[in-house]
Amino acid sequence: DLNIPVIPLDAFWDAIDAQGGALHFSQDSVADYDQFSQELQMIGSTDQFEYVGGLFYFDDTSKYQRTSNALVPLAPLGETRYKMTTEAWAAYGQTTWTPGWLDDRLSFTAGLRYTEEDKDINWNNAAQISALRPPVPPAEASDNKSFDNVSGSFTVAYQATDEINTYVRYGNGYRSGGFNGEAFNSAPFEEETIDQYEIGAKSELWDGRLRINGALYTYTYDDLQVSTIETVNGTPTSNIDNAGKAERWGGELEVLVAPVDDLVVGLSYAYIHGDFDEFPDLCGTNVPITCLKGTDFAERGASPDNQFNLYADYI
């Protein structure tokens, strides 16, 4: 036997009126964002050193409120609200040393940065009311997460001639984690790190009228942050998740030439290769649960394998 609740007709229409009538789809959202940053920097040089050092502070507050419903009055009506705050500071320094070797053509550059970040979130969803089911009470939750990182870079540059400079570089970087406000009381996503190796050359030839730059590089990501589409409480939303490991490698070539006065012709080519070594599996909601292996369907997006540009600029 089916246990179908009997809803008095007058109560049903009263509930529809309380929601503002019957709607196919409605959405109303309000966002508020404030940020503050301050930086103190010191720059200087000596006969053999050029240096920069500094302190950096940042904080922000974001508030969001959204009412988004489909098939009113069949679907419930309610508000999604959350507030996120960030407080971060960093200390950094970089120096270039030219020891005088090889007629002052060799230089070494090293940089280091330390970062700390504290992030907080508070979810405060309003009660959900519906004409066809009992109201869902309001829900509130909060969470916080701290991140810290030490990152740096090291470059060896050699001025092969007065017109040609070559270099080898290693660097690593960091992107802090955070929270997905749309996903109520969800776990935070973790920070992303990257290691980069690059070798290249830059040149100014033909009395400065011809520029040729080229580089080969490779990137290795750990806990790469990617945007995914998920369904939260029946509503599709975009979230940030950690994909895992990914590798990229490629090269770039740029040629600029001024054959006559007031005319610059440019040509550039870029190649990139690589995909995900790890990616979260995509699992359904049926029982038994079935999943698709993430590395079977995940592909690098937003960057084509080959990119070619040719242009002219006449002043």
GROMACS .gro file of C-alpha atoms in nm:
model
  315
    1ASP     CA    1   0.000   0.000   0.000
    2LEU     CA    2   0.117   0.354  -0.074
    3ASN     CA    3   0.129   0.585   0.225
    4ILE     CA    4   0.042   0.920   0.063
    5PRO     CA    5  -0.025   1.209   0.303
    6VAL     CA    6  -0.353   1.391   0.260
    7ILE     CA    7  -0.302   1.767   0.244
    8PRO     CA    8  -0.609   1.990   0.287
    9LEU     CA    9  -0.663   2.193  -0.030
   10ASP     CA   10  -0.694   2.525   0.152
   11ALA     CA   11  -0.366   2.462   0.338
   12PHE     CA   12  -0.198   2.371   0.008
   13TRP     CA   13  -0.294   2.700  -0.159
   14ASP     CA   14  -0.209   2.896   0.155
   15ALA     CA   15   0.138   2.744   0.145
   16ILE     CA   16   0.177   2.841  -0.221
   17ASP     CA   17   0.071   3.197  -0.142
   18ALA     CA   18   0.324   3.206   0.144
   19GLN     CA   19   0.600   3.126  -0.109
   20GLY     CA   20   0.493   3.401  -0.345
   21GLY     CA   21   0.299   3.189  -0.591
   22ALA     CA   22   0.391   2.914  -0.833
   23LEU     CA   23   0.718   2.955  -1.024
   24HIS     CA   24   0.909   2.749  -1.277
   25PHE     CA   25   1.242   2.893  -1.167
   26SER     CA   26   1.352   3.181  -0.946
   27GLN     CA   27   1.689   3.303  -0.825
   28ASP     CA   28   1.792   3.600  -0.620
   29SER     CA   29   2.147   3.639  -0.492
   30VAL     CA   30   2.342   3.907  -0.306
   31ALA     CA   31   2.720   3.907  -0.262
   32ASP     CA   32   2.938   4.140  -0.058
   33TYR     CA   33   3.318   4.140  -0.062
   34ASP     CA   34   3.578   4.349   0.121
   35GLN     CA   35   3.956   4.315   0.124
   36PHE     CA   36   4.257   4.494   0.268
   37SER     CA   37   4.625   4.448   0.192
   38GLN     CA   38   4.946   4.618   0.291
   39GLU     CA   39   5.305   4.563   0.179
   40LEU     CA   40   5.640   4.689   0.304
   41GLN     CA   41   5.931   4.648   0.064
   42MET     CA   42   6.305   4.720   0.068
   43ILE     CA   43   6.509   4.732  -0.254
   44GLY     CA   44   6.881   4.790  -0.290
   45SER     CA   45   7.205   4.699  -0.464
   46THR     CA   46   7.583   4.683  -0.423
   47ASP     CA   47   7.863   4.614  -0.668
   48GLN     CA   48   7.786   4.240  -0.668
   49PHE     CA   49   7.434   4.212  -0.525
   50GLU     CA   50   7.085   4.328  -0.613
   51TYR     CA   51   6.822   4.247  -0.354
   52VAL     CA   52   6.461   4.292  -0.253
   53GLY     CA   53   6.284   4.194   0.067
   54GLY     CA   54   5.944   4.257   0.210
   55LEU     CA   55   5.648   4.181   0.433
   56PHE     CA   56   5.293   4.133   0.307
   57TYR     CA   57   4.957   4.130   0.490
   58PHE     CA   58   4.613   4.048   0.352
   59ASP     CA   59   4.263   3.994   0.488
   60ASP     CA   60   3.923   3.967   0.326
   61THR     CA   61   3.561   3.896   0.410
   62SER     CA   62   3.300   3.763   0.169
   63LYS     CA   63   2.929   3.720   0.234
   64TYR     CA   64   2.682   3.543   0.010
   65GLN     CA   65   2.305   3.493   0.020
   66ARG     CA   66   2.106   3.312  -0.246
   67THR     CA   67   1.748   3.205  -0.301
   68SER     CA   68   1.733   2.965  -0.595
   69ASN     CA   69   1.441   2.734  -0.660
   70ALA     CA   70   1.290   2.534  -0.941
   71LEU     CA   71   0.938   2.391  -0.974
   72VAL     CA   72   0.790   2.598  -0.695
   73PRO     CA   73   0.577   2.488  -0.507
   74LEU     CA   74   0.689   2.128  -0.567
   75ALA     CA   75   1.044   2.212  -0.454
   76PRO     CA   76   1.113   2.374  -0.117
   77LEU     CA   77   1.187   2.744  -0.079
   78GLY     CA   78   1.481   2.857   0.133
   79GLU     CA   79   1.799   3.062   0.147
   80THR     CA   80   2.164   2.961   0.128
   81ARG     CA   81   2.390   3.188   0.331
   82TYR     CA   82   2.757   3.174   0.419
   83LYS     CA   83   3.043   3.401   0.527
   84MET     CA   84   3.413   3.338   0.461
   85THR     CA   85   3.715   3.523   0.600
   86THR     CA   86   4.087   3.504   0.526
   87GLU     CA   87   4.384   3.646   0.715
   88ALA     CA   88   4.731   3.596   0.565
   89TRP     CA   89   5.083   3.728   0.597
   90ALA     CA   90   5.410   3.655   0.420
   91ALA     CA   91   5.780   3.740   0.437
   92TYR     CA   92   5.996   3.717   0.127
   93GLY     CA   93   6.335   3.800  -0.015
   94GLN     CA   94   6.528   3.764  -0.340
   95THR     CA   95   6.885   3.846  -0.438
   96THR     CA   96   7.095   3.832  -0.754
   97TRP     CA   97   7.468   3.774  -0.711
   98THR     CA   98   7.718   3.856  -0.987
   99PRO     CA   99   8.050   3.723  -0.854
  100GLY     CA  100   8.263   3.861  -1.136
  101TRP     CA  101   8.337   3.527  -1.299
  102LEU     CA  102   8.364   3.495  -1.679
  103ASP     CA  103   8.388   3.872  -1.724
  104ASP     CA  104   8.075   3.934  -1.513
  105ARG     CA  105   7.865   3.725  -1.752
  106LEU     CA  106   7.751   3.472  -1.490
  107SER     CA  107   7.489   3.550  -1.223
  108PHE     CA  108   7.290   3.359  -0.962
  109THR     CA  109   6.943   3.454  -0.838
  110ALA     CA  110   6.775   3.297  -0.533
  111GLY     CA  111   6.442   3.378  -0.372
  112LEU     CA  112   6.248   3.251  -0.071
  113ARG     CA  113   5.898   3.318   0.062
  114TYR     CA  114   5.717   3.206   0.379
  115THR     CA  115   5.336   3.231   0.393
  116GLU     CA  116   5.076   3.169   0.664
  117GLU     CA  117   4.700   3.180   0.607
  118ASP     CA  118   4.397   3.129   0.831
  119LYS     CA  119   4.056   3.074   0.672
  120ASP     CA  120   3.714   3.054   0.839
  121ILE     CA  121   3.365   2.982   0.710
  122ASN     CA  122   3.020   2.999   0.865
  123TRP     CA  123   2.716   2.842   0.695
  124ASN     CA  124   2.377   2.971   0.806
  125ASN     CA  125   2.100   2.831   0.587
  126ALA     CA  126   1.743   2.943   0.647
  127ALA     CA  127   1.456   2.703   0.702
  128GLN     CA  128   1.310   2.542   0.388
  129ILE     CA  129   0.932   2.555   0.344
  130SER     CA  130   0.726   2.359   0.096
  131ALA     CA  131   0.360   2.314   0.011
  132LEU     CA  132   0.399   1.937  -0.008
  133ARG     CA  133   0.617   1.843   0.288
  134PRO     CA  134   0.698   1.956   0.641
  135PRO     CA  135   0.945   2.245   0.676
  136VAL     CA  136   1.315   2.171   0.713
  137PRO     CA  137   1.463   2.358   1.011
  138PRO     CA  138   1.749   2.605   0.964
  139ALA     CA  139   2.102   2.468   0.963
  140GLU     CA  140   2.424   2.627   1.083
  141ALA     CA  141   2.784   2.503   1.079
  142SER     CA  142   3.133   2.648   1.086
  143ASP     CA  143   3.489   2.539   1.012
  144ASN     CA  144   3.840   2.680   0.994
  145LYS     CA  145   4.167   2.575   0.837
  146SER     CA  146   4.525   2.703   0.853
  147PHE     CA  147   4.785   2.679   0.578
  148ASP     CA  148   5.158   2.754   0.566
  149ASN     CA  149   5.421   2.714   0.299
  150VAL     CA  150   5.785   2.778   0.219
  151SER     CA  151   5.854   2.826  -0.152
  152GLY     CA  152   6.146   2.955  -0.351
  153SER     CA  153   6.334   2.973  -0.678
  154PHE     CA  154   6.691   2.950  -0.807
  155THR     CA  155   6.821   3.073  -1.143
  156VAL     CA  156   7.160   3.054  -1.310
  157ALA     CA  157   7.198   3.302  -1.598
  158TYR     CA  158   7.485   3.335  -1.844
  159GLN     CA  159   7.526   3.632  -2.077
  160ALA     CA  160   7.672   3.439  -2.372
  161THR     CA  161   7.720   3.757  -2.580
  162ASP     CA  162   7.611   4.117  -2.545
  163GLU     CA  163   7.293   4.021  -2.735
  164ILE     CA  164   7.216   3.670  -2.602
  165ASN     CA  165   7.129   3.566  -2.245
  166THR     CA  166   7.076   3.203  -2.145
  167TYR     CA  167   6.935   3.067  -1.819
  168VAL     CA  168   6.836   2.759  -1.620
  169ARG     CA  169   6.568   2.795  -1.353
  170TYR     CA  170   6.401   2.593  -1.080
  171GLY     CA  171   6.107   2.719  -0.879
  172ASN     CA  172   5.820   2.597  -0.667
  173GLY     CA  173   5.496   2.767  -0.581
  174TYR     CA  174   5.187   2.735  -0.363
  175ARG     CA  175   4.816   2.808  -0.379
  176SER     CA  176   4.629   2.793  -0.050
  177GLY     CA  177   4.329   2.570   0.009
  178GLY     CA  178   3.987   2.682   0.125
  179PHE     CA  179   3.617   2.606   0.146
  180ASN     CA  180   3.329   2.562  -0.099
  181GLY     CA  181   3.056   2.783   0.038
  182GLU     CA  182   2.782   2.627  -0.176
  183ALA     CA  183   2.843   2.281  -0.025
  184PHE     CA  184   2.702   2.302   0.328
  185ASN     CA  185   2.940   2.181   0.600
  186SER     CA  186   3.177   2.028   0.343
  187ALA     CA  187   3.540   1.943   0.407
  188PRO     CA  188   3.798   2.200   0.287
  189PHE     CA  189   4.003   2.146  -0.024
  190GLU     CA  190   4.379   2.130   0.032
  191GLU     CA  191   4.657   2.357  -0.090
  192GLU     CA  192   4.813   2.309  -0.435
  193THR     CA  193   5.190   2.301  -0.493
  194ILE     CA  194   5.394   2.310  -0.812
  195ASP     CA  195   5.757   2.239  -0.906
  196GLN     CA  196   5.893   2.396  -1.224
  197TYR     CA  197   6.210   2.349  -1.429
  198GLU     CA  198   6.291   2.574  -1.724
  199ILE     CA  199   6.579   2.632  -1.964
  200GLY     CA  200   6.579   2.909  -2.221
  201ALA     CA  201   6.745   3.193  -2.405
  202LYS     CA  202   6.656   3.557  -2.473
  203SER     CA  203   6.818   3.770  -2.741
  204GLU     CA  204   6.820   4.121  -2.889
  205LEU     CA  205   6.981   4.112  -3.236
  206TRP     CA  206   7.022   4.335  -3.542
  207ASP     CA  207   7.078   4.651  -3.337
  208GLY     CA  208   6.772   4.576  -3.127
  209ARG     CA  209   6.538   4.527  -3.423
  210LEU     CA  210   6.515   4.148  -3.389
  211ARG     CA  211   6.412   3.965  -3.072
  212ILE     CA  212   6.418   3.585  -3.044
  213ASN     CA  213   6.313   3.417  -2.718
  214GLY     CA  214   6.273   3.045  -2.657
  215ALA     CA  215   6.220   2.812  -2.360
  216LEU     CA  216   6.158   2.449  -2.265
  217TYR     CA  217   5.980   2.376  -1.938
  218THR     CA  218   5.815   2.112  -1.723
  219TYR     CA  219   5.565   2.148  -1.435
  220THR     CA  220   5.468   1.894  -1.170
  221TYR     CA  221   5.155   1.967  -0.966
  222ASP     CA  222   5.057   1.805  -0.638
  223ASP     CA  223   4.694   1.828  -0.518
  224LEU     CA  224   4.610   2.031  -0.829
  225GLN     CA  225   4.292   2.236  -0.771
  226VAL     CA  226   4.027   2.193  -1.040
  227SER     CA  227   3.671   2.319  -1.084
  228THR     CA  228   3.408   2.045  -1.084
  229ILE     CA  229   3.029   2.041  -1.117
  230GLU     CA  230   2.849   1.865  -0.832
  231THR     CA  231   2.489   1.833  -0.718
  232VAL     CA  232   2.428   1.968  -0.369
  233ASN     CA  233   2.078   1.916  -0.224
  234GLY     CA  234   1.947   1.863  -0.576
  235THR     CA  235   2.105   2.183  -0.716
  236PRO     CA  236   2.404   2.172  -0.954
  237THR     CA  237   2.692   2.387  -0.831
  238SER     CA  238   3.057   2.451  -0.916
  239ASN     CA  239   3.308   2.343  -0.654
  240ILE     CA  240   3.686   2.338  -0.624
  241ASP     CA  241   3.838   1.996  -0.559
  242ASN     CA  242   4.188   1.850  -0.547
  243ALA     CA  243   4.257   1.643  -0.857
  244GLY     CA  244   4.583   1.495  -0.732
  245LYS     CA  245   4.903   1.482  -0.936
  246ALA     CA  246   4.950   1.624  -1.285
  247GLU     CA  247   5.246   1.684  -1.512
  248ARG     CA  248   5.292   1.928  -1.799
  249TRP     CA  249   5.584   1.992  -2.031
  250GLY     CA  250   5.630   2.195  -2.343
  251GLY     CA  251   5.811   2.478  -2.515
  252GLU     CA  252   5.762   2.831  -2.644
  253LEU     CA  253   5.923   3.033  -2.925
  254GLU     CA  254   5.872   3.404  -2.988
  255VAL     CA  255   6.014   3.613  -3.274
  256LEU     CA  256   5.967   3.990  -3.306
  257VAL     CA  257   6.120   4.189  -3.590
  258ALA     CA  258   6.104   4.555  -3.697
  259PRO     CA  259   6.197   4.537  -4.069
  260VAL     CA  260   6.123   4.907  -4.123
  261ASP     CA  261   6.047   5.201  -3.897
  262ASP     CA  262   5.704   5.196  -3.728
  263LEU     CA  263   5.633   4.831  -3.824
  264VAL     CA  264   5.667   4.530  -3.591
  265VAL     CA  265   5.594   4.177  -3.711
  266GLY     CA  266   5.557   3.901  -3.455
  267LEU     CA  267   5.538   3.523  -3.460
  268SER     CA  268   5.495   3.290  -3.164
  269TYR     CA  269   5.444   2.917  -3.117
  270ALA     CA  270   5.366   2.723  -2.800
  271TYR     CA  271   5.338   2.350  -2.738
  272ILE     CA  272   5.214   2.185  -2.419
  273HIS     CA  273   5.176   1.819  -2.334
  274GLY     CA  274   5.073   1.625  -2.026
  275ASP     CA  275   4.768   1.517  -1.831
  276PHE     CA  276   4.656   1.392  -1.492
  277ASP     CA  277   4.850   1.121  -1.310
  278GLU     CA  278   4.578   1.116  -1.042
  279PHE     CA  279   4.216   1.232  -1.051
  280PRO     CA  280   3.920   1.156  -0.818
  281ASP     CA  281   3.689   0.880  -0.936
  282LEU     CA  282   3.337   0.980  -1.042
  283CYS     CA  283   3.082   0.774  -0.847
  284GLY     CA  284   2.706   0.750  -0.887
  285THR     CA  285   2.437   0.742  -0.620
  286ASN     CA  286   2.277   0.405  -0.708
  287VAL     CA  287   2.320   0.100  -0.490
  288PRO     CA  288   2.550  -0.078  -0.547
  289ILE     CA  289   2.768   0.227  -0.615
  290THR     CA  290   2.952   0.226  -0.947
  291CYS     CA  291   3.244   0.455  -1.025
  292LEU     CA  292   3.436   0.572  -1.331
  293LYS     CA  293   3.812   0.584  -1.292
  294GLY     CA  294   3.912   0.951  -1.289
  295THR     CA  295   4.226   0.920  -1.501
  296ASP     CA  296   4.018   0.753  -1.777
  297PHE     CA  297   3.801   1.061  -1.845
  298ALA     CA  298   3.991   1.360  -1.701
  299GLU     CA  299   4.165   1.572  -1.963
  300ARG     CA  300   4.367   1.890  -1.948
  301GLY     CA  301   4.144   2.182  -2.035
  302ALA     CA  302   4.178   2.550  -2.130
  303SER     CA  303   4.515   2.506  -2.306
  304PRO     CA  304   4.548   2.360  -2.658
  305ASP     CA  305   4.836   2.128  -2.745
  306ASN     CA  306   4.956   2.367  -3.017
  307GLN     CA  307   4.909   2.742  -3.039
  308PHE     CA  308   5.038   2.962  -3.323
  309ASN     CA  309   5.012   3.341  -3.355
  310LEU     CA  310   5.117   3.574  -3.636
  311TYR     CA  311   5.055   3.947  -3.619
  312ALA     CA  312   5.173   4.287  -3.740
  313ASP     CA  313   5.163   4.621  -3.560
  314TYR     CA  314   5.205   4.944  -3.757
  315ILE     CA  315   5.227   5.274  -3.573
   0.00000   0.00000   0.00000
